[in-house]
Amino acid sequence: MTNRLYYSDGYLSEFNATVVSCNKGDSAYEIILDQTAFFPEGGGQPSDEGFLDGMPLLDLIDRGSEIIHLVRKPIEVGKTVIGKIDFDLRFRRMQNHSGEHLISGTVNKLFGFSNVGFHIGEDYMTLDFSGELSASDILQIELEANRAVWKNIPVVSYFPSDADLKLLNYRSKKEIDSDVRIISINNVDVCACCAPHVKNTGEIGLVKIIDFMRHRGGTRVLALCGYDAYVDTKNRFESTVLVSNLLSAPQGKIAEATKKLLSDFDAAKAQITELKFKAADAHISKLSYTDGNIFLFVEGLEDRMLREIANRARLLCSGVCAVFCGADGSYKYIISSQSVDLIPLKEIINTNILGRGGGTSEMLRGSCTADRHSIEDFFTNTDFTAFIDTGDNT
Ligand SMILES: [Zn+2]
């Protein structure tokens, strides 16, 4: 049975232990020690990282009474080894996990909801609660959790006797009858938990809820505590400064300034659209009735404006009206006609203008890679009226 040193001292970052067994596993050697300060994944907290006997620890497995340490090379049974924990990482996780107890205890006390899921991820912690919380509830929970930080309350861990446990009102995700480790934070939370915690709530530093959402009939809360909350706050502050400088607005007024910017942007977009329709009008006004085809080359107009030009210009010719937008090698086109069925012409046109596209008997749309000169040649010299549908089937 491995003696779990982190139960009584979450701050032990280096320890001596004796190798009890060493077995070759599928991908690593499995080392069991008489005691360990390495915490194996559990209660939502990932496994510790660090070095054992000078080798990087690959992973930890909790097998109930024993903890397996995975390393690359074997270690002699009976050897005294040194374990070194990545304590910066461990302490950040302790800050987050103890902060989670403050949030979950506060939610339970104020709203009666249970924590039904908890995970410390790479970017933030995820806490799932059994009921729906509103935005104002979240603000209240965050403030109460931080008040518990400011009070610097001792975080006490202990194993109550079975009899004491029966009398204890505590949060727990699993039904366990005995050997239950309790983490108690006076007046805030009492919870069954296997993980190492900070000694006093003051060490959590800051509890920051960064988002929340409805989740499986309850609420999912994303939060950060301690150093991670500090880094997140620092990053957000840097973004605020950047945006404030870009907008030339005081930091407290960037939302207002952004709203104004977006409104100015919408007005400018509307103005550009109006100007583009005017440009389309100008193209049409230059045309007069043509006995044959009309082809036009325009720039910077959107599909709906090309359609507008094509629909109006087709009334001014006996053949087809072709509108091209772009530059040599990359034109968008719309081809329209009031008298010619375009479906049978699709392949002929696309072959001659190196195009791809399709459409209806009245309008074709697509793109082509031919140059302007070849396109002009083709539409000048092709008589599409031979394809006019006269309705005479004889
Ligand atoms: Zn816990």
Short mmCIF file of C-alpha atoms in Angstrom, two decimals, residues 40 80 95:
data_model
loop_
_atom_site.label_atom_id
_atom_site.label_comp_id
_atom_site.label_asym_id
_atom_site.label_seq_id
_atom_site.Cartn_x
_atom_site.Cartn_y
_atom_site.Cartn_z
CA PRO A 40 -2.39 10.77 -9.43
CA THR A 80 16.04 4.74 -2.26
CA GLN A 95 -5.14 27.26 -6.15
#
